[in-house]
Short mmCIF file of C-alpha atoms and ligand atoms in Angstrom, two decimals:
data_model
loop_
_atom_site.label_atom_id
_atom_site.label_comp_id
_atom_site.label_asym_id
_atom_site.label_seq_id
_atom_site.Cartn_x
_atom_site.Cartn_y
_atom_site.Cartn_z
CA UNK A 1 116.21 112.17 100.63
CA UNK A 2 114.88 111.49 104.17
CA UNK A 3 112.59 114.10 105.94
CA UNK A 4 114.00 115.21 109.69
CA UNK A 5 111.80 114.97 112.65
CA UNK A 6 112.75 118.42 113.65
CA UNK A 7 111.19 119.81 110.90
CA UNK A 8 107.94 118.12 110.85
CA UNK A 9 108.06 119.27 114.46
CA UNK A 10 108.77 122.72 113.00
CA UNK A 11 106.10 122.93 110.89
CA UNK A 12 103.43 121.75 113.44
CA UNK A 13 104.42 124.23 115.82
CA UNK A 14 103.54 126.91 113.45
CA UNK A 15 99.73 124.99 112.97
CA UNK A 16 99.41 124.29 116.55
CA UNK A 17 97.08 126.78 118.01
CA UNK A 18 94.53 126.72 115.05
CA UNK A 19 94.89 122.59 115.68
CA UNK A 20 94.01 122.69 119.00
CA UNK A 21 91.24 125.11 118.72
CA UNK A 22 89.61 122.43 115.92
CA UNK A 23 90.60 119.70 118.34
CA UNK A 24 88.59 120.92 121.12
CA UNK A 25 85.41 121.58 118.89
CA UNK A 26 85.76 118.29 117.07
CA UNK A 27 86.27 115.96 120.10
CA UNK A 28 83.57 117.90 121.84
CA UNK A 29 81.06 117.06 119.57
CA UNK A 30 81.85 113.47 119.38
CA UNK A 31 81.65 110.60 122.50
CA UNK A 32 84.64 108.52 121.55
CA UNK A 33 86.72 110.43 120.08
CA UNK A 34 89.83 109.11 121.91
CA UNK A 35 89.01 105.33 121.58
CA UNK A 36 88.96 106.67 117.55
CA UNK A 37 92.23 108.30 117.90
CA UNK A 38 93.52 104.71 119.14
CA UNK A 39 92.23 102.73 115.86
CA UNK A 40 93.12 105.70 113.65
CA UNK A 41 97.07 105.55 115.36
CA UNK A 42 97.14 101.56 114.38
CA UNK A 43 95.09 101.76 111.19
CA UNK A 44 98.08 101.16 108.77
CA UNK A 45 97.60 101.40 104.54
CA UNK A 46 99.62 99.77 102.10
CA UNK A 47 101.64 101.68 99.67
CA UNK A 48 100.94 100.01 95.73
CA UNK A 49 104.87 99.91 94.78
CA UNK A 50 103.40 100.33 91.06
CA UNK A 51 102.30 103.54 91.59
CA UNK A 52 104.65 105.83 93.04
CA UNK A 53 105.80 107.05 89.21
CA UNK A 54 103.47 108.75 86.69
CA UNK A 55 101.09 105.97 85.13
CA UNK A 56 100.01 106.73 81.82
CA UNK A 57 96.94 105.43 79.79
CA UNK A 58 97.35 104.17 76.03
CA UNK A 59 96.99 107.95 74.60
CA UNK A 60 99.90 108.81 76.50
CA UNK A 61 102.31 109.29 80.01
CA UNK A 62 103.48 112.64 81.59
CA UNK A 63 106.56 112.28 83.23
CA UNK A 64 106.66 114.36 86.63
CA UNK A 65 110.17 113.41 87.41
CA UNK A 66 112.40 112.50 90.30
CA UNK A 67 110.09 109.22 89.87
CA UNK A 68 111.89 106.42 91.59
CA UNK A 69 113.86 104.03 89.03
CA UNK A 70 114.80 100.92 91.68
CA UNK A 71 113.05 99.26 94.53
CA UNK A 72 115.56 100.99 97.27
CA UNK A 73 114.22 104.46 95.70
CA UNK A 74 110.41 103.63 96.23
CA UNK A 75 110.74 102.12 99.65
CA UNK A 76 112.57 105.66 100.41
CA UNK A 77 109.15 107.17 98.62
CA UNK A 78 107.18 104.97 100.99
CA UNK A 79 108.61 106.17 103.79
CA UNK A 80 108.54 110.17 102.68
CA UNK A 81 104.46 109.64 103.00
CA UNK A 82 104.88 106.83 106.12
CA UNK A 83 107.49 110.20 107.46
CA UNK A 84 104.46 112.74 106.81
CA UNK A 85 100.97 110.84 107.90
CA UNK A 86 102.22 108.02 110.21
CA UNK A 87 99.62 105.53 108.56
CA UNK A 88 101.29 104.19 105.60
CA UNK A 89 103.63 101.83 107.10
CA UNK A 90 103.62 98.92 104.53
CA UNK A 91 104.52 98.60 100.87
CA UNK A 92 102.90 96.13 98.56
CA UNK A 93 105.03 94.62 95.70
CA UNK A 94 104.61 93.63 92.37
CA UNK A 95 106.54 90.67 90.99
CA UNK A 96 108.56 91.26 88.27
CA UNK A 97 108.22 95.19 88.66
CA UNK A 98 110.03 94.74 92.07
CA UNK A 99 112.56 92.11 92.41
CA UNK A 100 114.35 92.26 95.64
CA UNK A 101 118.10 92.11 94.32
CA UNK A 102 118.99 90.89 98.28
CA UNK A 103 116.21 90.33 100.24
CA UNK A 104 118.10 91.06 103.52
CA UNK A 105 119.54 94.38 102.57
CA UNK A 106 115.77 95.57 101.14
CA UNK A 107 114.33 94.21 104.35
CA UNK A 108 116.77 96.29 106.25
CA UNK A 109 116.12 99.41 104.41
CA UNK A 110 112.06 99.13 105.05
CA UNK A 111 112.76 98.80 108.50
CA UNK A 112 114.74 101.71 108.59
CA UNK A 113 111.52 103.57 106.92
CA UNK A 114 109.37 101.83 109.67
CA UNK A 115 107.70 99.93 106.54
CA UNK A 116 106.36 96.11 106.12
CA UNK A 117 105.79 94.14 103.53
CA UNK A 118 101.95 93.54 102.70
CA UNK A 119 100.91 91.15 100.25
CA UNK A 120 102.99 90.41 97.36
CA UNK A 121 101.64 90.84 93.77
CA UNK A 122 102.13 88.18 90.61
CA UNK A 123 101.87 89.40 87.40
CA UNK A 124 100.57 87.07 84.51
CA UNK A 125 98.86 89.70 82.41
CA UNK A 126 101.99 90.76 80.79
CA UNK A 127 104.76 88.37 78.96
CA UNK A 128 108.22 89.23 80.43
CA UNK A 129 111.00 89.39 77.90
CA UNK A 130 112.84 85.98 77.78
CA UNK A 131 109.29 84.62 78.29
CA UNK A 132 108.48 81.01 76.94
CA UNK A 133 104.92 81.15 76.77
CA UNK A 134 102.60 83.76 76.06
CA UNK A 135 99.93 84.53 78.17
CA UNK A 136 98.08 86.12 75.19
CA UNK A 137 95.05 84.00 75.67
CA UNK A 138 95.49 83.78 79.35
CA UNK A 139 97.48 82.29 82.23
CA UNK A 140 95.35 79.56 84.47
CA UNK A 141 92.86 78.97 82.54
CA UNK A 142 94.77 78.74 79.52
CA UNK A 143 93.81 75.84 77.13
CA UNK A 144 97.65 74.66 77.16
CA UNK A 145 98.69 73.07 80.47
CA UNK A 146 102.35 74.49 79.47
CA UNK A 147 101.47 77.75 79.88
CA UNK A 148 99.15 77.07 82.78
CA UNK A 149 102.10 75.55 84.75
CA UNK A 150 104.19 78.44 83.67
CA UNK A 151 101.69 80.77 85.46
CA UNK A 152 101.84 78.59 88.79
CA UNK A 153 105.75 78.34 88.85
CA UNK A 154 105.68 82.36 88.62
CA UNK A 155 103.01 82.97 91.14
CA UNK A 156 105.22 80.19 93.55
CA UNK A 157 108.27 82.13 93.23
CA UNK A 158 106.44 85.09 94.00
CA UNK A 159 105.72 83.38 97.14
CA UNK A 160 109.58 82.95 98.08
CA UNK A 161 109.99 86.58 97.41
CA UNK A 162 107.66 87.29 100.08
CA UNK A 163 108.61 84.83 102.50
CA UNK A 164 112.56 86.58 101.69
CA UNK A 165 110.89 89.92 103.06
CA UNK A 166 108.57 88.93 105.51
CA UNK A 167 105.11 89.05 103.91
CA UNK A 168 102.21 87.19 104.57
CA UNK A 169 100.16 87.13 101.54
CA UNK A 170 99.70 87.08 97.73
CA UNK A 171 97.12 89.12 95.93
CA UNK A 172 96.05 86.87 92.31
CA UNK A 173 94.67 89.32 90.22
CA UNK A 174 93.81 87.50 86.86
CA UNK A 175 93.52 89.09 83.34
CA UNK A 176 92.17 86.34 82.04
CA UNK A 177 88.87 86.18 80.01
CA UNK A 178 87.43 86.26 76.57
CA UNK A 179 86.77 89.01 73.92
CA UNK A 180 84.44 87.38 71.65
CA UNK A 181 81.47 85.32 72.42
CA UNK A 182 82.02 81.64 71.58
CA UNK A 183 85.93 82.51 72.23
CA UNK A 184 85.86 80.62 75.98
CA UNK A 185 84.35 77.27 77.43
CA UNK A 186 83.42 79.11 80.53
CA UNK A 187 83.42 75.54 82.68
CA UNK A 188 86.76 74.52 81.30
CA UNK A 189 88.46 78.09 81.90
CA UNK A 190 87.02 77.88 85.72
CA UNK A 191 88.48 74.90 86.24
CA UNK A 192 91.68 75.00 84.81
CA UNK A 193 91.65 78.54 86.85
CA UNK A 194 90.45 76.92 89.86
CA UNK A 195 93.31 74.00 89.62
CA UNK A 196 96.12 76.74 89.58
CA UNK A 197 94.41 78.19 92.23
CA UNK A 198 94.75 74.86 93.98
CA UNK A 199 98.73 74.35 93.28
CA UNK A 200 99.30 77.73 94.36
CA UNK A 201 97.42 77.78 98.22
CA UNK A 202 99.05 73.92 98.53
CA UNK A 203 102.14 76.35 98.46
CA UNK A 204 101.25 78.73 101.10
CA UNK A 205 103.36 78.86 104.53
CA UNK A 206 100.60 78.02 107.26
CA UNK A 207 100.74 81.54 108.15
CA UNK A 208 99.99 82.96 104.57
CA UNK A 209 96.65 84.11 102.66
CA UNK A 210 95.54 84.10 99.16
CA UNK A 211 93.26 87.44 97.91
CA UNK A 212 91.26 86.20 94.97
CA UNK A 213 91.17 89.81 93.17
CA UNK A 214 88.11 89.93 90.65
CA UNK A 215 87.43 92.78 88.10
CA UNK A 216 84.70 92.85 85.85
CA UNK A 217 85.79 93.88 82.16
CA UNK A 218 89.62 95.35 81.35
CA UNK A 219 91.23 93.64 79.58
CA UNK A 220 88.73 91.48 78.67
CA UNK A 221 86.01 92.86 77.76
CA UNK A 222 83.25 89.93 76.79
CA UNK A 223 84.42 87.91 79.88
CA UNK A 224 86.51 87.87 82.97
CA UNK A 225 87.53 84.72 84.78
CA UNK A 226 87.69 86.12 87.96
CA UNK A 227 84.63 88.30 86.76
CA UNK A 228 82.46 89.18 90.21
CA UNK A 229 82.33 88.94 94.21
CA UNK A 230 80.23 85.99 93.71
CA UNK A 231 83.43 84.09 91.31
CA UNK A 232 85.95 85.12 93.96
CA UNK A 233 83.99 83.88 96.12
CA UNK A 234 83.52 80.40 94.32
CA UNK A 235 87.19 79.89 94.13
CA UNK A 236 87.95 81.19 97.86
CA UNK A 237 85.76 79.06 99.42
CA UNK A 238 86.55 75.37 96.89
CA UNK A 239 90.35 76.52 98.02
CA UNK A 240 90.01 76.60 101.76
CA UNK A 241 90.14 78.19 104.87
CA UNK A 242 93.60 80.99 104.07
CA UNK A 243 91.65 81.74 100.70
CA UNK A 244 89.54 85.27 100.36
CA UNK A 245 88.25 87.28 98.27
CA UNK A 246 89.81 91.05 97.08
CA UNK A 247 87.75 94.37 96.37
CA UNK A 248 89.64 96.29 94.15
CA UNK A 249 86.41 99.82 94.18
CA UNK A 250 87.55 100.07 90.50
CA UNK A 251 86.23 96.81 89.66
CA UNK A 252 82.93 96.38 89.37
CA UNK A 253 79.60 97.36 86.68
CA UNK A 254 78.49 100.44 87.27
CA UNK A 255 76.07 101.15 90.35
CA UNK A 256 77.10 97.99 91.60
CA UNK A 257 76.31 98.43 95.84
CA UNK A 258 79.92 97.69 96.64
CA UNK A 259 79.26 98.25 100.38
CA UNK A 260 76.56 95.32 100.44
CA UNK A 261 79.35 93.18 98.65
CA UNK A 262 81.64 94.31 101.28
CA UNK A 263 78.86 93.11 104.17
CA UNK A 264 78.11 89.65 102.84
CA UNK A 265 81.84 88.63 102.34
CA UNK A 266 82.39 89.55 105.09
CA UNK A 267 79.17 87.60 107.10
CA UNK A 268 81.10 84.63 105.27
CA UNK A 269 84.18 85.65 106.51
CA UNK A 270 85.70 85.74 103.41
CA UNK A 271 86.97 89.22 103.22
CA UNK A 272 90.68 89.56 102.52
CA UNK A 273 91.26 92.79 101.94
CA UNK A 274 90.57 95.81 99.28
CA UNK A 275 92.35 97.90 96.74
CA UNK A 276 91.13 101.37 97.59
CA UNK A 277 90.30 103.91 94.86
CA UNK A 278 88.30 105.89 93.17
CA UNK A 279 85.82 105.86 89.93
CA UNK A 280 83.44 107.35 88.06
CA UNK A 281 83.39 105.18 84.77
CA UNK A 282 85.95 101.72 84.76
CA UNK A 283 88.82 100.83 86.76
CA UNK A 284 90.02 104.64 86.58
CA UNK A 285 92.19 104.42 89.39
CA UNK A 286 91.67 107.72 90.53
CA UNK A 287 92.76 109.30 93.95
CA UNK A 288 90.66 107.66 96.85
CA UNK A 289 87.55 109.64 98.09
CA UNK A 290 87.72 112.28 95.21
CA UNK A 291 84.63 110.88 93.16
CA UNK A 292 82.38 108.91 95.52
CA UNK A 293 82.97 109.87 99.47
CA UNK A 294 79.74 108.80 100.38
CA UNK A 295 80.23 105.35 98.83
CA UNK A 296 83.65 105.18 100.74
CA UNK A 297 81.62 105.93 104.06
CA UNK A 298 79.19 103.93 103.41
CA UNK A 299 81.73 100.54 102.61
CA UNK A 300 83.78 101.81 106.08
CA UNK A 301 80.36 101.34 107.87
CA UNK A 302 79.56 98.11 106.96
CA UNK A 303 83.55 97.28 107.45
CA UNK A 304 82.71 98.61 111.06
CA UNK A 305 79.85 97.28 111.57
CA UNK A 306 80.71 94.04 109.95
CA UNK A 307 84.23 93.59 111.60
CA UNK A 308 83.08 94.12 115.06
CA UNK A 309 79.95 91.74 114.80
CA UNK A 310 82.80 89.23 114.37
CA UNK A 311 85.47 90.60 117.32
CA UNK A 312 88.09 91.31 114.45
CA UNK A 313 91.08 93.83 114.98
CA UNK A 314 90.22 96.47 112.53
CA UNK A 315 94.23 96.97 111.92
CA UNK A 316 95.13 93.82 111.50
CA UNK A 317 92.53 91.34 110.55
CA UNK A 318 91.99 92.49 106.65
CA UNK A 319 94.08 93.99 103.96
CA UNK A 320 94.26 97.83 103.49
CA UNK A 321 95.89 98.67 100.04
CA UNK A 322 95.73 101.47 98.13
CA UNK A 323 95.54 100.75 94.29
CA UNK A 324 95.97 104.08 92.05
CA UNK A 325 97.89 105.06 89.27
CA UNK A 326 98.56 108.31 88.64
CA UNK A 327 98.11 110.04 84.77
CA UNK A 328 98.52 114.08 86.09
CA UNK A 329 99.13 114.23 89.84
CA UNK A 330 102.35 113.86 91.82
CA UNK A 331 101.62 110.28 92.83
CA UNK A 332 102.94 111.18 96.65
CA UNK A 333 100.46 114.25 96.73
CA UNK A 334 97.79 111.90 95.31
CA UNK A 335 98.87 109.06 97.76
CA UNK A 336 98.82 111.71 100.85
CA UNK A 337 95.35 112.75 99.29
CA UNK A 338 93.93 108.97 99.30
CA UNK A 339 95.45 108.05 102.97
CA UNK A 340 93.93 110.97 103.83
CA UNK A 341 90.30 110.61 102.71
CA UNK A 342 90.77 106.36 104.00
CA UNK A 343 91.19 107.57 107.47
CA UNK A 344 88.52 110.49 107.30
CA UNK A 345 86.27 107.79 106.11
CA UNK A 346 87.29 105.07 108.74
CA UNK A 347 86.64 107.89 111.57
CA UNK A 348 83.24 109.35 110.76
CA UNK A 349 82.59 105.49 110.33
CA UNK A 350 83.81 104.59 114.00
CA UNK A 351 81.41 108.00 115.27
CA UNK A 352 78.02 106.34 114.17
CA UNK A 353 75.92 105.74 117.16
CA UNK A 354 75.72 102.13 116.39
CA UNK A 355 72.91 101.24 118.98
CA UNK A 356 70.86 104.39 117.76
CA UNK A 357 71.22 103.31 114.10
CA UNK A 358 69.97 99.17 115.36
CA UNK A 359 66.78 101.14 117.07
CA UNK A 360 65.88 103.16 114.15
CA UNK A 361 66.41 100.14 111.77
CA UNK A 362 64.78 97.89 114.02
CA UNK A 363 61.25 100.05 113.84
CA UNK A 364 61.60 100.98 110.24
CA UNK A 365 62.37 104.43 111.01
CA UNK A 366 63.99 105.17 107.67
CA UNK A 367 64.54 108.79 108.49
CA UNK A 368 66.34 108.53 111.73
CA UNK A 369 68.41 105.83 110.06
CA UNK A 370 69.13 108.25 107.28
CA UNK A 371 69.77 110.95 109.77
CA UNK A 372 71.96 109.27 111.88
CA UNK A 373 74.64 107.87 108.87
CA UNK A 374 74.65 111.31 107.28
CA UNK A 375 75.23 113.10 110.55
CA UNK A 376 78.43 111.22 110.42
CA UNK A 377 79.05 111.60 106.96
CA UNK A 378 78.13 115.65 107.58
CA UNK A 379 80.70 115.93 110.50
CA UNK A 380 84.25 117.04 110.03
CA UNK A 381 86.82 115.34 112.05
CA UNK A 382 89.88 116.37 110.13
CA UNK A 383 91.54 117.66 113.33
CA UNK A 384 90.56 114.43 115.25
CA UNK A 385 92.21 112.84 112.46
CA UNK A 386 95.22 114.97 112.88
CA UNK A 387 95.49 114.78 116.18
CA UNK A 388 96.10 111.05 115.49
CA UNK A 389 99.08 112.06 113.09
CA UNK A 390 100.04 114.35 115.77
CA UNK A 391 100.63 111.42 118.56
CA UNK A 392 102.39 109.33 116.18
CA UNK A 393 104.97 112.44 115.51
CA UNK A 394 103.59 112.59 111.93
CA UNK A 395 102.73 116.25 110.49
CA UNK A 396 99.39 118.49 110.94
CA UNK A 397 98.94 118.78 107.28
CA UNK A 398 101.30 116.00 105.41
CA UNK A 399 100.35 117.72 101.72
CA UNK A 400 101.90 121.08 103.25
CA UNK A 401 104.15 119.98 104.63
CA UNK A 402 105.35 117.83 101.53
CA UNK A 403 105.12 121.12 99.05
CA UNK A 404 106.48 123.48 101.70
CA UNK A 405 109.76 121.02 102.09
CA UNK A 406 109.69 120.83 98.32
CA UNK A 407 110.06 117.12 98.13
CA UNK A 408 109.46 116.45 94.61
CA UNK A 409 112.01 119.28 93.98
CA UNK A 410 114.61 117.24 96.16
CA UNK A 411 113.95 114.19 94.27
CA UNK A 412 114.50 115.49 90.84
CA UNK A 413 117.71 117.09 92.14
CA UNK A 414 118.97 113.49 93.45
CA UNK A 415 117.24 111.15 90.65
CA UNK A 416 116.73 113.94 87.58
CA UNK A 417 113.56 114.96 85.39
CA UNK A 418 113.88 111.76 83.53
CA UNK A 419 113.75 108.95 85.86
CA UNK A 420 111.10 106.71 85.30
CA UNK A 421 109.56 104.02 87.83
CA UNK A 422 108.37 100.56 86.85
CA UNK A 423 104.79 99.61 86.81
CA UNK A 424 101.80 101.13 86.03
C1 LRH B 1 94.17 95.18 87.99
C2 LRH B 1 94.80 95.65 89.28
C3 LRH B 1 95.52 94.58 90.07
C4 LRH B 1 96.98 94.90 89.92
C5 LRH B 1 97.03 95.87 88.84
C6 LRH B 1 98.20 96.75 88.94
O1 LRH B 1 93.38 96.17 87.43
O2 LRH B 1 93.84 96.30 90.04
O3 LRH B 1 95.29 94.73 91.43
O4 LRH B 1 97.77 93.83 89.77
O5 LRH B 1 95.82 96.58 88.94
MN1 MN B 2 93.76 96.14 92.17
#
């Protein structure tokens, strides 16, 4: 099912008035409130392809239905919430999960949604039926070369997927670790990692990046290869200048300052890009914004702040992806929930009087500096945020306008109750 212009248009006309009266008030309390329209209008997230069905944890999956059951299907998904909030114009794959059958016709059919591809995903956590070597003790740093060069050749075709569809990056997320002390040489599992690592960027187009993704326990749970910032890190920088480092919010100890993590890498320049999520425990994967706001403020300000100390494009320079999976929601309400609270974040960000903030800082004026980041965090610029949508001819309110058109209904009419969507 494809949503019509006309009645996104419809809907919006209804909203209008109250919009506009918001509008006004918002914009009027805030000095650039255009020049944030402008970055909100070319802010673009990434869609997780793995998460657009009904995850599950190991107790047990609730089927919502109408979940999409091929690749064609969740590009068509993609575009529903692209259709609705105008900012989720990319889709980010997961090899096997998402095997482009022809690359050309699958390119086509994003285009048609107004969708690119963002960076690809390889998958050596799980052993594939028809597999030759397990990855039961781990992939790159496993102890046998074989199944250390079995874990390169995958993560090199994923690369020719993504050059097939017009992507630009891969995303390494390793499982590998240890359980049990004494299970691991720590050195030796580095630097078998670290040599993969090395085969795989001497594979990247000239054009192409590598995100280093590191997580701290899951599901490992004594050791991680890829355990910290400061590991990613380590491997980004011994592999070279298209090498950086991925912050998956899920993955790190608790009260870990994720949005000092997020300033240093990038000082180094050595920021790729971020999962975006939501935690209160482990890697819970839970709808964006909905446990932490503050947190997510806070990591957009130092993005800000960071980003334009070094003249980067805020749209294009790192990698926005969303990575959630989704136990009791409707995965598209949950995704139109997480865009959502992304781009609130990214606004009140943008509103922070940054020379204010540099003078209170400057004279140790903790207050004011308080004052001034919460009086961002304290304003609401929902309608300045929908007035962005608005521009791009994407609706008021994208979650009412999803349940008023009965969307999910549609898609269990066209795909049935049963369907169920590979990944997560
Ligand atoms: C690992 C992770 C990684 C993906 C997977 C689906 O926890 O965050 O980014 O490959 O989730
Ligand atoms: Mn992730």
């Amino acid at each position: 099912m494809e949503i019509q212009q006309f009645r996104i248009d419809e809907l919006n006309h209804l909203q209008l008035d109250k919009h506009k009266k918001r509008f006004d008030y918002e914009a009027s309390m805030v000095v650039n409130a255009e020049d944030i329209i402008a970055k909100l209008m070319a802010f673009q997230v990434a869609i997780p392809s793995w998460a657009l069905g009904a995850g599950g944890t190991r107790f047990g999956r609730f089927s919502i239905g109408g979940e999409p059951g091929n690749l064609e299907e969740k590009i068509a998904d993609v575009g529903i919430l692209h259709k609705l909030n105008t900012s989720s114009g990319a889709i980010s794959l997961h090899i096997p999960w998402d095997i482009p059958s022809d690359a050309q016709k699958i390119k086509e059919l994003a285009r048609h949604h107004g969708l690119k591809f963002d960076a690809m995903n390889s998958n050596t956590f799980q052993d594939q039926s028809g597999q030759t070597l397990s990855y039961k003790f781990g992939s790159l740093q496993h102890t046998d070369k074989g199944v250390r060069q079995q874990a390169i050749e995958h993560n090199l075709q994923v690369i020719e997927y993504g050059k097939s569809l017009g992507s630009k990056s891969l995303t390494v997320w390793l499982s590998d670790g240890s359980n049990f002390p004494g299970q691991l040489n720590f050195r030796k599992a580095f630097q078998n990692t670290l040599d993969g690592l090395e085969q795989i960027y001497a594979a990247l187009p000239e054009d192409w990046k590598v995100f280093v993704e590191y997580k701290a326990f899951e599901p490992n749970f004594y050791s991680m290869t890829v355990g910290d910032w400061g590991q990613s890190l380590l491997y980004a920088s011994k592999l070279g200048t298209k090498a950086y480092t991925l912050v998956d919010l899920g993955h790190h100890l608790p009260n870990a300052n994720i949005e000092q993590i997020v300033s240093l890498l990038l000082m180094e320049g050595k920021l790729g890009g971020f999962h975006f999520n939501d935690s209160k425990y482990g890697d819970d994967d839970l709808t964006v914004g909905s446990i932490r706001p503050y947190q997510l403020f806070l990591i957009f300000r130092e993005l800000v702040e960071g980003m334009n100390a070094r003249g980067m494009n805020h749209a294009q320079d790192l990698g926005w992806m969303i990575d959630a999976s989704h136990n009791i929601k409707d995965p598209l309400e949950d995704l139109l929930q997480s865009v959502e609270a992304i781009m609130l974040a990214y606004a009140q960000a943008l509103m922070v009087d940054d020379a204010a903030l540099d003078a209170a800082r400057e004279s140790n004026d903790v207050v004011l500096a308080q004052e001034i980041l919460q009086a961002a965090f304290r304003t609401d610029v929902r309608a300045i945020v929908a007035e962005a949508r608005l521009r791009a001819g994407g609706a008021l309110d994208p979650l009412g306008a999803y349940r008023t058109m009965q969307i999910r209904q549609q898609l269990i009419n066209e795909r049935g109750a049963v369907s169920r969507a590979t990944g997560l």
